[in-house]
GROMACS .gro file of C-alpha atoms in nm:
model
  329
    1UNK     CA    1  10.028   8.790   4.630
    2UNK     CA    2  10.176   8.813   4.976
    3UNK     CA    3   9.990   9.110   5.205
    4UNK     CA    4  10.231   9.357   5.369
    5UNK     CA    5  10.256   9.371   5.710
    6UNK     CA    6  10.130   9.746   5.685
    7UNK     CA    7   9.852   9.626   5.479
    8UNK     CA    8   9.726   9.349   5.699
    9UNK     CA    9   9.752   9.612   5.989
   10UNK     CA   10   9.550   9.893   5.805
   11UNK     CA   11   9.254   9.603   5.734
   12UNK     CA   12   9.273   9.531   6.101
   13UNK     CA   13   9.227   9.894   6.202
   14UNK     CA   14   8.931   9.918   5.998
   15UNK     CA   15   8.738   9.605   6.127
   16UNK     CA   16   8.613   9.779   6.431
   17UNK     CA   17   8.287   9.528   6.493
   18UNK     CA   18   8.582   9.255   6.525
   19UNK     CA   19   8.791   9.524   6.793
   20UNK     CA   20   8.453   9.596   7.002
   21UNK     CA   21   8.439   9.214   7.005
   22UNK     CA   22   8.797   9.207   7.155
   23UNK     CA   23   8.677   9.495   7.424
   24UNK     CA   24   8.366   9.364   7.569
   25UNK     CA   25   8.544   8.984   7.590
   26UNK     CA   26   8.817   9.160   7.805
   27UNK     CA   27   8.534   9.357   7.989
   28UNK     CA   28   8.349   9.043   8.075
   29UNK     CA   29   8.636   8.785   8.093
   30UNK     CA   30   8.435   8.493   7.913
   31UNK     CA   31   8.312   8.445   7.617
   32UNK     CA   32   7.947   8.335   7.654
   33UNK     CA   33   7.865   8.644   7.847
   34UNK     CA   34   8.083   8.866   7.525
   35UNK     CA   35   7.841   8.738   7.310
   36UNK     CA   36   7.516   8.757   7.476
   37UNK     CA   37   7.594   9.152   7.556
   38UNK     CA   38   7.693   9.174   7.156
   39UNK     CA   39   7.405   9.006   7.100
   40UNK     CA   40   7.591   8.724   6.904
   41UNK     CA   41   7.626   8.352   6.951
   42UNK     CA   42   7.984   8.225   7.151
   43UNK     CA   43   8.085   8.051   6.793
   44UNK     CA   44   8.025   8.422   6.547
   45UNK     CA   45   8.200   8.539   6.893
   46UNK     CA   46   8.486   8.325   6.910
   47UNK     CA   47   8.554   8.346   6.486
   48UNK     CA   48   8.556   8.702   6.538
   49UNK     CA   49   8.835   8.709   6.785
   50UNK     CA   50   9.018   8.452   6.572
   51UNK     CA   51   8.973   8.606   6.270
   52UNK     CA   52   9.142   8.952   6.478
   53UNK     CA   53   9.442   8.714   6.571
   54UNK     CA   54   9.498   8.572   6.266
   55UNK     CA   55   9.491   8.919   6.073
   56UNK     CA   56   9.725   9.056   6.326
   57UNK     CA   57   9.973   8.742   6.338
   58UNK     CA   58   9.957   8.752   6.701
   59UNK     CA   59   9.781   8.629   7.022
   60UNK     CA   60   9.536   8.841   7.214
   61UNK     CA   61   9.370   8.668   7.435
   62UNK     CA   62   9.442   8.381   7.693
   63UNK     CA   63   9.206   8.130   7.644
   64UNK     CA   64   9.403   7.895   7.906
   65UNK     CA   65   9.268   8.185   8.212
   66UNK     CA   66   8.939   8.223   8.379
   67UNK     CA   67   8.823   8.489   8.340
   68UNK     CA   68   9.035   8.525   7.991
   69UNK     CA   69   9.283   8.761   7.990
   70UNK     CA   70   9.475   8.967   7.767
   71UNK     CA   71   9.810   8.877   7.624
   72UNK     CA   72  10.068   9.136   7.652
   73UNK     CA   73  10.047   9.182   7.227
   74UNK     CA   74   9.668   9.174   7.318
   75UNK     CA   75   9.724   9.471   7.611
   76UNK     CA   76   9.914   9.656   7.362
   77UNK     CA   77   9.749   9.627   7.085
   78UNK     CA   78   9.397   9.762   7.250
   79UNK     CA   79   9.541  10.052   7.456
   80UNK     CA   80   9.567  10.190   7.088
   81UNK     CA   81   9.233  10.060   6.978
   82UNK     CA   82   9.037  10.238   7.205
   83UNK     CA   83   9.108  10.551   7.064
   84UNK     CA   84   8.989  10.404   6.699
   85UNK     CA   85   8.665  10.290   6.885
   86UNK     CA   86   8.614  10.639   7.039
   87UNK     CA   87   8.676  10.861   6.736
   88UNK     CA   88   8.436  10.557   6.543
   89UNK     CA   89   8.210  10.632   6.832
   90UNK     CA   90   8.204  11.029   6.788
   91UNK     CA   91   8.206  10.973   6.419
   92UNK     CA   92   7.856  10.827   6.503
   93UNK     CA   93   7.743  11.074   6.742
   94UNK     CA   94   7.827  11.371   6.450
   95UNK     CA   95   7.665  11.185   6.192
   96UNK     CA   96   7.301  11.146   6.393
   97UNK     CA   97   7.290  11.457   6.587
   98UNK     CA   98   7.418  11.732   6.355
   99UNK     CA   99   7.639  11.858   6.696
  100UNK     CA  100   7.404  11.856   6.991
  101UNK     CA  101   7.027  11.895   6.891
  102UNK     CA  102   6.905  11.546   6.995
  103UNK     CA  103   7.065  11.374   7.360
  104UNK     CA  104   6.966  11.018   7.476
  105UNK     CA  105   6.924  10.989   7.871
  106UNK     CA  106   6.904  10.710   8.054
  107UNK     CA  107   6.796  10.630   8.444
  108UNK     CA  108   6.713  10.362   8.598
  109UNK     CA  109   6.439  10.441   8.875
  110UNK     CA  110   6.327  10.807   8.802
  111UNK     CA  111   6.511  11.124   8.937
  112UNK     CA  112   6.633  11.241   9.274
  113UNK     CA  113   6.520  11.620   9.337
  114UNK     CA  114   6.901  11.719   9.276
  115UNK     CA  115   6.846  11.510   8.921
  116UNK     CA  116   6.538  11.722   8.842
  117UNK     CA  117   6.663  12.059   8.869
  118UNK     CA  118   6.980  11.980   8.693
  119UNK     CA  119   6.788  11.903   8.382
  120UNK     CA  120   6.494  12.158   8.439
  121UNK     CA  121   6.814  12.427   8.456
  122UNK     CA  122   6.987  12.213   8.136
  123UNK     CA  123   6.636  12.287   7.919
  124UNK     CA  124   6.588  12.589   8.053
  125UNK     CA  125   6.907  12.674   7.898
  126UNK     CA  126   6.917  12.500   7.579
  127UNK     CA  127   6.530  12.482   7.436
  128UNK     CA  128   6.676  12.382   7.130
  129UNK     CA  129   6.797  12.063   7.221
  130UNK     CA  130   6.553  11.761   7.247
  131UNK     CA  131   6.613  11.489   7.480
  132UNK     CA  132   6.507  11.146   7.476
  133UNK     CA  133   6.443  10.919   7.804
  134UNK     CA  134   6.518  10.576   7.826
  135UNK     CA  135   6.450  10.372   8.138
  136UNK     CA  136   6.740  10.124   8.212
  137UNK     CA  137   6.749   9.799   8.381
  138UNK     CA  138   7.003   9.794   8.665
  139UNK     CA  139   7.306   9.654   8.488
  140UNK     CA  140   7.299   9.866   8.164
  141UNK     CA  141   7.336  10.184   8.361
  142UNK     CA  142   7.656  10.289   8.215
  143UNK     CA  143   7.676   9.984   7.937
  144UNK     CA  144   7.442  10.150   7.764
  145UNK     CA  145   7.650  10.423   7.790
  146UNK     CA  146   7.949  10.271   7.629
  147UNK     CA  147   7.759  10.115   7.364
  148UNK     CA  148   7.562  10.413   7.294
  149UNK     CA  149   7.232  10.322   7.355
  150UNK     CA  150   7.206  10.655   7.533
  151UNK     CA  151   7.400  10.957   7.528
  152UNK     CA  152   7.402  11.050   7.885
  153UNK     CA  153   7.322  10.809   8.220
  154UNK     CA  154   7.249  10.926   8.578
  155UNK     CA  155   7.402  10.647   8.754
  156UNK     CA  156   7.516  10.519   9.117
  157UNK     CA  157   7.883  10.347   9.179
  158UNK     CA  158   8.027  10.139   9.184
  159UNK     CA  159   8.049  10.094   8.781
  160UNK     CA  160   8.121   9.737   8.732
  161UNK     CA  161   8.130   9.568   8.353
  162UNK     CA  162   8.299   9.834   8.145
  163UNK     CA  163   8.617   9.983   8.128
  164UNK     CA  164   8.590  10.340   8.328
  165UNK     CA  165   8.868  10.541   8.112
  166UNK     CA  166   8.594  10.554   7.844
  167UNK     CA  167   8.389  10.772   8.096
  168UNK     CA  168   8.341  11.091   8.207
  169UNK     CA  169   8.157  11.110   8.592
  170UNK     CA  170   8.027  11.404   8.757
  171UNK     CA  171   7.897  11.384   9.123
  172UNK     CA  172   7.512  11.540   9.117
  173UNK     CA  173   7.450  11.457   9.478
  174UNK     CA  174   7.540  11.238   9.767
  175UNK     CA  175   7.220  11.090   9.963
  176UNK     CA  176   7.183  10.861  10.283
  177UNK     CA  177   7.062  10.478  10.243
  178UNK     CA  178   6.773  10.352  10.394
  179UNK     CA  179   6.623  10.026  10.485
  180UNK     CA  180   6.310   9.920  10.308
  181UNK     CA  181   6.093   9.769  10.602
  182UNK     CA  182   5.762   9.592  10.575
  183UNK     CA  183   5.504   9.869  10.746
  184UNK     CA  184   5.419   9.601  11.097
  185UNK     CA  185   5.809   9.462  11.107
  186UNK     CA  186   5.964   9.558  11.455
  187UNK     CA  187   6.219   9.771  11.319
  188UNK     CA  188   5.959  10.007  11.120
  189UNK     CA  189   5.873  10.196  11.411
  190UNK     CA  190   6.254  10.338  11.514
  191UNK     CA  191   6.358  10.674  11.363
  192UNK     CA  192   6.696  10.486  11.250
  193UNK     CA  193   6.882  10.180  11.226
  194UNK     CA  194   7.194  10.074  11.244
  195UNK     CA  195   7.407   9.755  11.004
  196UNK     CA  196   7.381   9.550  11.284
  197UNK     CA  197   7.030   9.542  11.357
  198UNK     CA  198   6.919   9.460  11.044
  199UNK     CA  199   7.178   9.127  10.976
  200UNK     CA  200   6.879   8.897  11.078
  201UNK     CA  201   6.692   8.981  10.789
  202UNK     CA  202   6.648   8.837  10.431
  203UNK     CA  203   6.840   9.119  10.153
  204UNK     CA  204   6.642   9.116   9.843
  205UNK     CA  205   6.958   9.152   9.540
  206UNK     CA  206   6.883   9.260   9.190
  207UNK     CA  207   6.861   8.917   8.962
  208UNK     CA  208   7.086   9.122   8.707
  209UNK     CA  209   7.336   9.344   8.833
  210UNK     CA  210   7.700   9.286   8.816
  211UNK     CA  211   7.830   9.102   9.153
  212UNK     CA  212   8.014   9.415   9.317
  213UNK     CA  213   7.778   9.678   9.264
  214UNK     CA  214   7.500   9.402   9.483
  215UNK     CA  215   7.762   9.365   9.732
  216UNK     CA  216   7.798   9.735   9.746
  217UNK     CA  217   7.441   9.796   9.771
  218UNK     CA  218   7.398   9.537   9.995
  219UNK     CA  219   7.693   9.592  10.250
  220UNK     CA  220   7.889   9.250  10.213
  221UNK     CA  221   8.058   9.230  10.434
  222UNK     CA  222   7.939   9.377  10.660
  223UNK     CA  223   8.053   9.603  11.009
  224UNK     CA  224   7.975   9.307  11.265
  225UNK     CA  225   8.127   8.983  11.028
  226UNK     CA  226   7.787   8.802  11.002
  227UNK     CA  227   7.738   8.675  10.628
  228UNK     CA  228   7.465   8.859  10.467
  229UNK     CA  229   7.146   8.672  10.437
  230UNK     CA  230   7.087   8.724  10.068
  231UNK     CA  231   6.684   8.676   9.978
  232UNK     CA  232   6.471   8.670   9.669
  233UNK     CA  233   6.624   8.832   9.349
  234UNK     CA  234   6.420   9.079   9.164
  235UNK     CA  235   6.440   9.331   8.856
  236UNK     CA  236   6.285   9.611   8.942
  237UNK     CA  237   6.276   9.872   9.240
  238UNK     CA  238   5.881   9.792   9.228
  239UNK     CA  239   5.958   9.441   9.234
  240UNK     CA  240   6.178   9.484   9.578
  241UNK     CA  241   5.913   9.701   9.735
  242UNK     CA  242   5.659   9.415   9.674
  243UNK     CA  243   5.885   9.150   9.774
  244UNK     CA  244   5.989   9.349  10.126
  245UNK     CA  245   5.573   9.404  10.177
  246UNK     CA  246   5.472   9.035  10.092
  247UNK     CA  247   5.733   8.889  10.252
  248UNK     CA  248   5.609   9.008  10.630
  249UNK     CA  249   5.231   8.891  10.513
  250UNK     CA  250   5.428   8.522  10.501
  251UNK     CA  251   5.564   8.552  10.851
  252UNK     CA  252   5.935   8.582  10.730
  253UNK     CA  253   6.159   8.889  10.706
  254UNK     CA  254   6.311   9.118  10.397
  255UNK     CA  255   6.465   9.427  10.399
  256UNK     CA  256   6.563   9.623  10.108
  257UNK     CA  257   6.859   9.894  10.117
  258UNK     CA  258   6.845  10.140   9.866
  259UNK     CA  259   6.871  10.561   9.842
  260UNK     CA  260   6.677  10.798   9.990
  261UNK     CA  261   6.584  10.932   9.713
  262UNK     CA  262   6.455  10.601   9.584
  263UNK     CA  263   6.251  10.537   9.876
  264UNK     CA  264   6.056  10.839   9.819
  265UNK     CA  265   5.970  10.817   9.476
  266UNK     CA  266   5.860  10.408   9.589
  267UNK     CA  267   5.646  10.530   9.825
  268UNK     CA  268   5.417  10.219   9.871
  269UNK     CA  269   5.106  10.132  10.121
  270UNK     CA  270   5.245   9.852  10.367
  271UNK     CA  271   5.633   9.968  10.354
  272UNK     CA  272   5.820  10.217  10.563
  273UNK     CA  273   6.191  10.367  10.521
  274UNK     CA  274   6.421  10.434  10.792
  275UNK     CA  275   6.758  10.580  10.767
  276UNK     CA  276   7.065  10.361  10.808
  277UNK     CA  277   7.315  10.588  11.009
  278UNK     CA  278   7.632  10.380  10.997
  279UNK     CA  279   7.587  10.287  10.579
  280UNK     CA  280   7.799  10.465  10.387
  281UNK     CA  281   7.595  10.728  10.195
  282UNK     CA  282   7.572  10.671   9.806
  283UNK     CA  283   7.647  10.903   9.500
  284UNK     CA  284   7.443  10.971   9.246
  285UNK     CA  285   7.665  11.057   8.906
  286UNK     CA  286   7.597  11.212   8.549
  287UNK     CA  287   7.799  11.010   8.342
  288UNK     CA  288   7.900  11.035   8.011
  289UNK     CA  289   8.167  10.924   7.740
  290UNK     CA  290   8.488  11.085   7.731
  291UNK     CA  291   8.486  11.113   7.379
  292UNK     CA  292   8.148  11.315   7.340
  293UNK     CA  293   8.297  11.662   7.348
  294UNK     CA  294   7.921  11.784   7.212
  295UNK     CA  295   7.853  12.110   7.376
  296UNK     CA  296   7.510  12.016   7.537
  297UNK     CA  297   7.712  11.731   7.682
  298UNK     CA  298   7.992  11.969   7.822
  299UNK     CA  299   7.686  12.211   7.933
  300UNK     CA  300   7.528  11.915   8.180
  301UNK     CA  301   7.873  11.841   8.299
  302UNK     CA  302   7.947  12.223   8.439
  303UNK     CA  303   7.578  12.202   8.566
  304UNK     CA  304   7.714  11.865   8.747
  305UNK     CA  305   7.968  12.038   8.837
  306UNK     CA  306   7.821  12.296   8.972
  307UNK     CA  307   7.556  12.119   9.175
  308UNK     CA  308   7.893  11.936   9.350
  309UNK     CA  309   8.063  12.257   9.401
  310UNK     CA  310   7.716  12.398   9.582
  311UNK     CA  311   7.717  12.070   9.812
  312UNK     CA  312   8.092  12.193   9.894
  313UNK     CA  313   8.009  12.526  10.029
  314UNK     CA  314   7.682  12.415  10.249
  315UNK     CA  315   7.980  12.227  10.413
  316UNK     CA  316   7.853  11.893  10.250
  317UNK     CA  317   8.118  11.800  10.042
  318UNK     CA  318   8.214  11.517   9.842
  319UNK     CA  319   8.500  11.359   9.693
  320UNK     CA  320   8.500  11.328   9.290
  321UNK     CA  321   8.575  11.048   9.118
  322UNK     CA  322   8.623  10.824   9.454
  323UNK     CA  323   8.467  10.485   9.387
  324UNK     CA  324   8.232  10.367   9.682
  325UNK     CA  325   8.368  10.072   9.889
  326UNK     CA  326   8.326   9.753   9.825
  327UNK     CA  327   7.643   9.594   9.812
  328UNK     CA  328   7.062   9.632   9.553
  329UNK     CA  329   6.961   9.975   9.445
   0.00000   0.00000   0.00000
């Protein structure tokens, strides 16, 4: 018997592993690195997406462009689909937390002080719901956020890797950068640097964060026009710090930019932090899915609002929603 066309588009609506698929390849733009986030090899990847194609009768993807891109049928076709993944996504959300009692958060290096009284104020409000932490490497910062590893994810822009109409942001604070310095380098004994004094040195990069938010963090390009010096690659904060101190031990030079609020809670014998006056300061967001309308969710987002509108009136104010410019954390 010959399937309808509102039949075969009804099954296709309700195979939403095989639309996620479709979403993260378009996120990533290959499909090696689809599958590896999905967890899946690039063959169950690729059958997936066919299988989509086939069911719909049309093209999604171009397979012919690097990265691959969507078709027009294939641009179309998931503007819709994202709602179906965000009510499937809420669906969830109901279905484990019974409305709000249990919330997931994620960081990635601890809290900033602004971070800590936002959720001391958030408990102190709601003692019935119990929160979970979950530390997160610096790429899954807000991925885990779309795929709902976590509920909720304190993060710092830019947000590369996901599509940012399934968010919600919040600025909690804006902080300086500072240069990580090994404790007997030249520069640790000035009160502050500037870009240009620093373009000598080594930048230790995170091994596994998307491309633009390194750059970011690592001010490519930078003021003067001098290429960056990129240096060793690490994974963690505590891995930079060590890199930055053992690096001066060797006779060479590293320097590390990060927040100010991250070089105080990696306080570390042999390192010093000095302020970077001319680097553009860095936001620190509470960001969650658009879809989670959860009203522990919508209380943290009027607290993040609130801390922003504070900021405002002590004449520090910043702009919401404004992407940093486009280098480690």
């Amino acid at each position: 018997m010959r399937t309808s066309a509102r039949e075969v588009a009804v099954t296709a609506e309700l195979n939403l592993s095989q639309v996620r698929a479709l979403e993260v390849l378009l996120e990533e733009g290959h499909f090696g690195r689809a599958a590896q986030r999905l967890h899946v090899t690039p063959s169950a990847m690729t059958q997936s997406i066919n299988r989509l194609e086939r069911d719909l009768g049309v093209r999604l993807v171009n397979r012919t462009r690097h990265p691959v891109v969507a078709t027009p049928a294939g641009q179309r076709f998931m503007h819709q689909a994202v709602r179906a993944l965000e009510a499937s996504r809420a669906a969830v959300e109901a279905a484990r937390g019974v409305g709000a009692g249990l919330l997931t958060i994620g960081f990635i290096d601890g809290y900033s002080q602004a971070e800590s009284r936002l959720l001391d104020r958030f408990h102190s409000e709601n003692p019935d719901v119990r929160a979970e932490y979950r530390q997160l490497h610096w790429e899954d910062q807000v991925a885990a956020l779309v795929d709902g590893a976590v509920d909720v994810s304190f993060a710092r822009p830019p947000h590369s890797g996901v599509d940012t109409r399934l968010l919600d942001t919040r600025v909690v604070t804006v902080e300086p950068r500072v240069a990580v310095l090994a404790q007997h380098s030249a520069l640790a004994q000035r009160e502050s640097l500037t870009l240009d004094e620093i373009d000598e040195l080594e930048v230790v990069t995170s091994a596994t964060a998307p491309a633009e938010w390194t750059r970011w963090w690592v001010i490519d390009p930078r003021p003067s026009g001098q290429a960056v010096r990129y240096g060793p690659a690490v994974s963690t904060i505590h891995e930079a710090v060590a890199s930055v101190r053992t690096a001066a031990d060797s006779g060479s030079g590293h320097v590390l930019i990060t927040g100010e609020s991250v070089g105080q809670r990696a306080s570390n014998a042999g390192v010093v932090f000095v302020p970077l006056v001319d680097a553009e300061p860095c936001r620190i967001e509470l960001c969650t899915r658009r879809s989670d309308h959860r009203p522990a969710v919508q209380m943290l987002r009027a607290l993040a609002d609130a801390a922003c509108s504070a900021r405002a009136k002590t004449g520090r104010s910043v702009q919401r929603g404004a992407e940093p410019g486009v280098g480690v954390k």
